Amino acid sequence: MTRFDRLPDHLKGSLTLMLAAFGFALMIALIKLVGSRLPVVQILFVRQLGMLLILSPTIVRDLPHALSTRRLDLQLLRIGLALVAMLCGFTAVIHMPLADAVALGFAKSFFVTIFAVLVLRETVGVHRWSAVALGFIGVLVMVRPGSDGASLYGLMAITGAASAGAVMVVIRLLSRSESTHSILLYQALGVGLVMAVPAWVYWEAPTAHEWLLLGAIGVISFFAQKANVMAYTWGEASMLASLDYVRLLYATALGWWLFDTLPGTSTWIGAGIIVLASVYTVWRERVRNQRLASDPSGRGFTNT
C-alpha cells in the first residue's frame, strides 16, 4: 500500500481532482489554439478518436466484456449530456477570452450541488451552501453581467456548465457499478460516433502543427477524464465542485503564457473570492473529519 492509498478518501479525491483540473485547463487552452481555424466538431471528433486509440488495448483485451454495463441508460444519458457540455463549452472557449470562458464554466458547481442534493440525496449543510454561493458570486464579479461576457457565447458557456454539472452527478452514479475504463469508453465511443458525420461534412485538412495539437488534446483529455472519474469515486460531488475552482488559476497562467493576456481587476477580485470559498470548503471538511467516500450512507465506491 502506497502513502497515497493511506490518505482519507476525501483527500485523495481532492488531490486527484486538482490534477484533473490542470489537465482540463491545458486541454481547453490547446482547443482555443487549434480552434482558430478548425471547426469545433472536427476537434471534438479527433479528440474522441485519440481517446479511443489509448483505450484500444483494454478494449481488444477485454472484448466483449469491455462494453458490458449494468446501467446502459446512465451511459447513454452521460453521452448526451457530455455532447451538449463539450459543444457549447468548446465553442465558448474558442470565441471568448480564455479566463472569461473558464469563469462562466464554473457555474457548473452551482448545478452540481443542486443535482447532488436532488439525485444523490447528499446532505449539504449551510456552510457548504454558503461556500458554493460565495464561489458563484465570485464568478459573477468576474464576468460582469451586462458586459461583453453576457453574449451568445456566454450563454453557451452557461449551458455547457449546466450540462457538465449533470455529467458529474451521473458519473457519481455510474461509479457505483461501472469501472473507470467502462465510463471513459462509452463516452469516447458514443461521442465519437455522433460527431463522425458533422466532422466529415465540415472537415478542414490540419497542418502538421495542428495535428500535433490535436494529438495532445486527445492524450491530455484521456488522462484528465480518468483522474476526474477517480476523484468522484473517492469524494463527495458537492464538495469537489467547490475545489474545482482551482482550474481558474491554471487557466489564468496558461492564458498569459499562450495568448499574452491577463485578467482584469474584476477577474482578480472574483478569483480571490472563488479561491477563498474553495479553501474554506476543504478546511471545513477537514475539521469535520469526514471520510466522504466511505460513509454509512453508501456514497463511496472505488470501482477503478
XYZ file of C-alpha atoms in Angstrom:
304
model
C 0.000 0.000 0.000
C 1.413 3.398 -1.027
C 1.307 6.609 1.001
C -1.415 7.900 -1.314
C -3.573 4.811 -0.634
C -3.412 5.511 3.110
C -4.855 9.012 2.728
C -8.509 9.663 3.679
C -10.821 9.207 0.715
C -11.925 12.843 0.593
C -8.270 13.981 0.488
C -7.450 11.514 -2.287
C -10.421 12.829 -4.221
C -9.314 16.439 -3.706
C -5.716 15.855 -4.819
C -6.796 13.837 -7.850
C -9.317 16.494 -8.833
C -6.638 19.203 -8.735
C -4.524 17.124 -11.131
C -7.529 16.634 -13.399
C -8.247 20.375 -13.259
C -4.789 21.173 -14.615
C -5.271 18.668 -17.428
C -8.629 20.177 -18.374
C -7.231 23.725 -18.294
C -4.365 22.720 -20.594
C -6.775 20.884 -22.900
C -9.009 23.968 -23.167
C -6.042 26.206 -23.959
C -4.963 23.854 -26.767
C -8.523 23.745 -28.125
C -8.529 27.539 -28.260
C -5.245 27.461 -30.186
C -6.322 24.919 -32.789
C -9.905 26.248 -32.917
C -8.762 29.476 -34.543
C -9.014 27.620 -37.880
C -10.517 24.149 -37.393
C -14.273 23.651 -36.696
C -15.242 22.544 -33.198
C -16.973 19.359 -34.430
C -13.719 18.246 -36.072
C -11.716 18.975 -32.916
C -14.195 17.034 -30.816
C -14.201 14.053 -33.201
C -10.400 13.814 -33.350
C -10.243 14.214 -29.563
C -12.590 11.271 -29.048
C -10.736 9.215 -31.660
C -7.482 9.792 -29.784
C -9.063 8.652 -26.538
C -10.350 5.501 -28.245
C -6.860 4.719 -29.524
C -5.495 4.994 -25.997
C -8.254 2.707 -24.739
C -7.866 0.221 -27.632
C -5.512 -2.220 -25.810
C -8.050 -2.527 -22.998
C -10.930 -2.831 -25.456
C -9.288 -5.587 -27.503
C -8.093 -7.489 -24.436
C -11.453 -7.391 -22.679
C -13.902 -7.751 -25.585
C -16.803 -8.227 -25.270
C -16.588 -7.591 -21.512
C -15.232 -4.056 -22.054
C -18.615 -2.997 -23.412
C -20.666 -4.678 -20.691
C -22.568 -2.344 -18.416
C -25.270 -2.606 -15.809
C -26.542 0.921 -16.476
C -26.839 1.470 -20.230
C -29.439 4.153 -19.553
C -26.983 6.200 -17.496
C -24.199 5.610 -20.029
C -26.384 6.993 -22.829
C -27.538 9.884 -20.670
C -23.932 10.770 -19.925
C -23.088 10.709 -23.656
C -25.927 13.123 -24.442
C -25.058 15.491 -21.612
C -21.364 15.350 -22.493
C -22.141 16.277 -26.113
C -24.037 19.382 -25.040
C -21.384 20.300 -22.487
C -18.461 19.948 -24.900
C -20.050 21.514 -27.985
C -21.265 24.546 -26.043
C -18.216 24.803 -23.811
C -15.619 24.386 -26.579
C -17.391 26.907 -28.819
C -17.397 29.446 -25.977
C -13.690 28.849 -25.284
C -12.756 29.402 -28.932
C -14.692 32.667 -29.271
C -14.221 34.196 -25.798
C -11.157 35.190 -23.763
C -9.859 32.053 -22.036
C -10.296 33.316 -18.464
C -13.853 34.545 -19.156
C -14.949 31.241 -20.706
C -13.448 29.238 -17.859
C -15.057 31.548 -15.289
C -18.500 31.083 -16.827
C -17.896 27.359 -16.819
C -17.632 27.458 -13.036
C -21.385 27.895 -12.850
C -21.158 24.093 -13.060
C -20.553 23.994 -9.308
C -23.921 25.566 -8.614
C -25.677 22.953 -10.762
C -23.642 20.067 -9.312
C -24.708 20.923 -5.781
C -28.381 21.132 -6.780
C -28.251 17.851 -8.720
C -26.269 16.137 -5.954
C -28.957 17.022 -3.434
C -31.894 16.128 -5.697
C -30.468 12.959 -7.286
C -27.787 11.607 -4.953
C -29.557 12.695 -1.764
C -26.279 14.100 -0.441
C -26.555 16.167 2.722
C -25.344 19.723 2.142
C -25.299 21.995 5.172
C -25.409 25.763 5.416
C -21.609 26.026 5.374
C -21.326 24.169 2.063
C -24.224 26.082 0.518
C -22.609 29.327 1.628
C -19.227 28.367 0.136
C -20.770 27.393 -3.202
C -22.887 30.568 -3.275
C -19.828 32.672 -2.465
C -17.892 30.991 -5.263
C -20.716 31.662 -7.688
C -20.753 35.327 -6.638
C -17.043 35.385 -7.462
C -17.859 34.134 -10.957
C -20.457 36.897 -11.394
C -17.917 39.504 -10.292
C -15.550 38.232 -12.945
C -17.954 38.126 -15.890
C -19.834 41.356 -15.005
C -23.369 40.674 -16.314
C -24.313 43.177 -18.995
C -20.783 43.370 -20.387
C -19.373 41.568 -23.428
C -19.209 38.362 -21.367
C -23.012 38.127 -21.454
C -23.040 37.336 -25.201
C -24.390 34.396 -27.165
C -21.143 32.589 -26.432
C -21.530 33.453 -22.771
C -24.953 31.793 -22.757
C -23.426 28.778 -24.477
C -20.811 28.602 -21.721
C -23.567 28.615 -19.076
C -25.467 25.878 -20.943
C -22.296 23.837 -21.155
C -21.713 24.366 -17.438
C -25.183 23.099 -16.533
C -24.685 20.000 -18.680
C -21.234 19.404 -17.202
C -22.704 19.624 -13.713
C -25.243 16.961 -14.628
C -22.438 14.802 -16.074
C -20.580 14.917 -12.744
C -23.602 13.588 -10.903
C -24.183 10.854 -13.496
C -20.512 9.831 -13.129
C -21.096 9.552 -9.397
C -23.986 7.181 -10.029
C -22.092 5.179 -12.655
C -19.066 4.737 -10.403
C -21.212 2.634 -8.073
C -21.396 -0.206 -10.604
C -19.085 0.586 -13.533
C -15.293 0.652 -13.897
C -13.385 3.808 -14.821
C -12.469 2.314 -18.201
C -16.101 1.468 -18.945
C -17.222 5.018 -18.169
C -14.471 6.518 -20.352
C -15.015 4.006 -23.164
C -18.729 4.643 -23.533
C -18.250 8.391 -23.727
C -15.307 8.198 -26.141
C -17.150 5.752 -28.406
C -20.561 7.396 -28.171
C -19.439 10.991 -28.690
C -17.037 9.904 -31.450
C -19.786 8.130 -33.381
C -22.188 11.050 -33.097
C -19.501 13.539 -34.186
C -18.247 11.466 -37.146
C -20.791 12.802 -39.666
C -20.561 16.547 -38.870
C -16.762 16.259 -38.679
C -16.709 14.719 -42.166
C -19.021 17.435 -43.554
C -17.023 20.377 -42.142
C -13.547 18.787 -42.293
C -10.538 21.091 -42.797
C -7.170 19.494 -43.578
C -4.975 20.103 -40.477
C -1.379 21.232 -40.798
C 1.426 19.207 -39.174
C 1.399 21.617 -36.220
C -2.375 21.314 -35.850
C -2.137 17.504 -35.918
C 0.363 17.723 -33.071
C -2.017 19.912 -31.065
C -4.964 17.617 -31.818
C -2.962 14.597 -30.663
C -2.008 16.375 -27.443
C -5.662 17.281 -26.833
C -6.673 13.621 -27.124
C -3.966 12.334 -24.775
C -4.461 15.047 -22.160
C -8.244 14.630 -22.320
C -7.989 10.920 -21.603
C -5.812 11.239 -18.527
C -7.696 14.287 -17.220
C -11.029 12.489 -17.538
C -9.640 9.359 -15.908
C -8.361 11.422 -12.970
C -11.710 13.220 -12.785
C -13.692 9.977 -12.665
C -11.392 8.568 -9.983
C -11.729 11.760 -7.926
C -15.523 11.465 -7.904
C -15.364 7.821 -6.815
C -13.497 8.948 -3.673
C -15.017 12.329 -2.882
C -18.470 13.799 -2.448
C -19.744 15.536 -5.578
C -20.885 18.764 -3.918
C -17.572 19.208 -2.078
C -15.350 18.531 -5.100
C -17.397 21.003 -7.134
C -16.099 23.863 -4.999
C -12.494 22.661 -5.110
C -12.610 22.542 -8.920
C -12.288 26.344 -8.897
C -8.502 25.876 -8.872
C -8.870 25.372 -12.631
C -9.251 29.150 -12.915
C -5.725 29.699 -11.637
C -4.357 27.250 -14.187
C -6.338 28.911 -16.987
C -5.078 32.361 -15.991
C -1.457 31.212 -16.142
C -1.973 29.456 -19.476
C -3.809 32.473 -20.912
C -0.859 34.705 -20.027
C 1.701 32.221 -21.380
C -0.015 31.213 -24.634
C -2.153 34.242 -25.518
C -0.304 37.048 -23.711
C -3.466 38.107 -21.886
C -4.044 38.673 -18.190
C -7.417 39.047 -16.450
C -8.650 42.492 -15.470
C -9.264 43.792 -11.962
C -12.735 42.283 -11.671
C -11.387 38.873 -12.647
C -8.696 39.033 -9.968
C -11.271 40.041 -7.340
C -13.635 37.286 -8.417
C -10.797 34.754 -8.463
C -9.872 35.719 -4.910
C -13.450 35.145 -3.757
C -13.534 31.785 -5.545
C -10.260 30.591 -4.030
C -11.362 31.610 -0.541
C -14.613 29.706 -0.974
C -12.725 26.621 -2.147
C -10.179 26.723 0.670
C -12.933 27.175 3.230
C -14.810 24.156 1.895
C -11.764 21.892 2.152
C -10.895 23.255 5.607
C -14.459 22.661 6.773
C -14.320 19.033 5.646
C -11.013 18.533 7.456
C -12.443 19.926 10.691
C -15.455 17.643 10.445
C -13.041 14.767 9.674
C -15.459 13.174 7.249
C -14.482 10.216 5.117
C -16.946 11.259 2.474
C -16.468 8.373 0.080
C -16.900 5.631 2.659
C -19.624 6.759 4.999
C -22.576 4.509 6.028
C -24.976 6.137 3.570
C -23.289 4.227 0.758
C -21.932 7.164 -1.232
C -18.461 5.707 -1.645
C -17.438 3.223 -4.282
C -13.970 2.704 -5.734
C -14.542 0.545 -8.802
C -11.491 1.552 -10.837
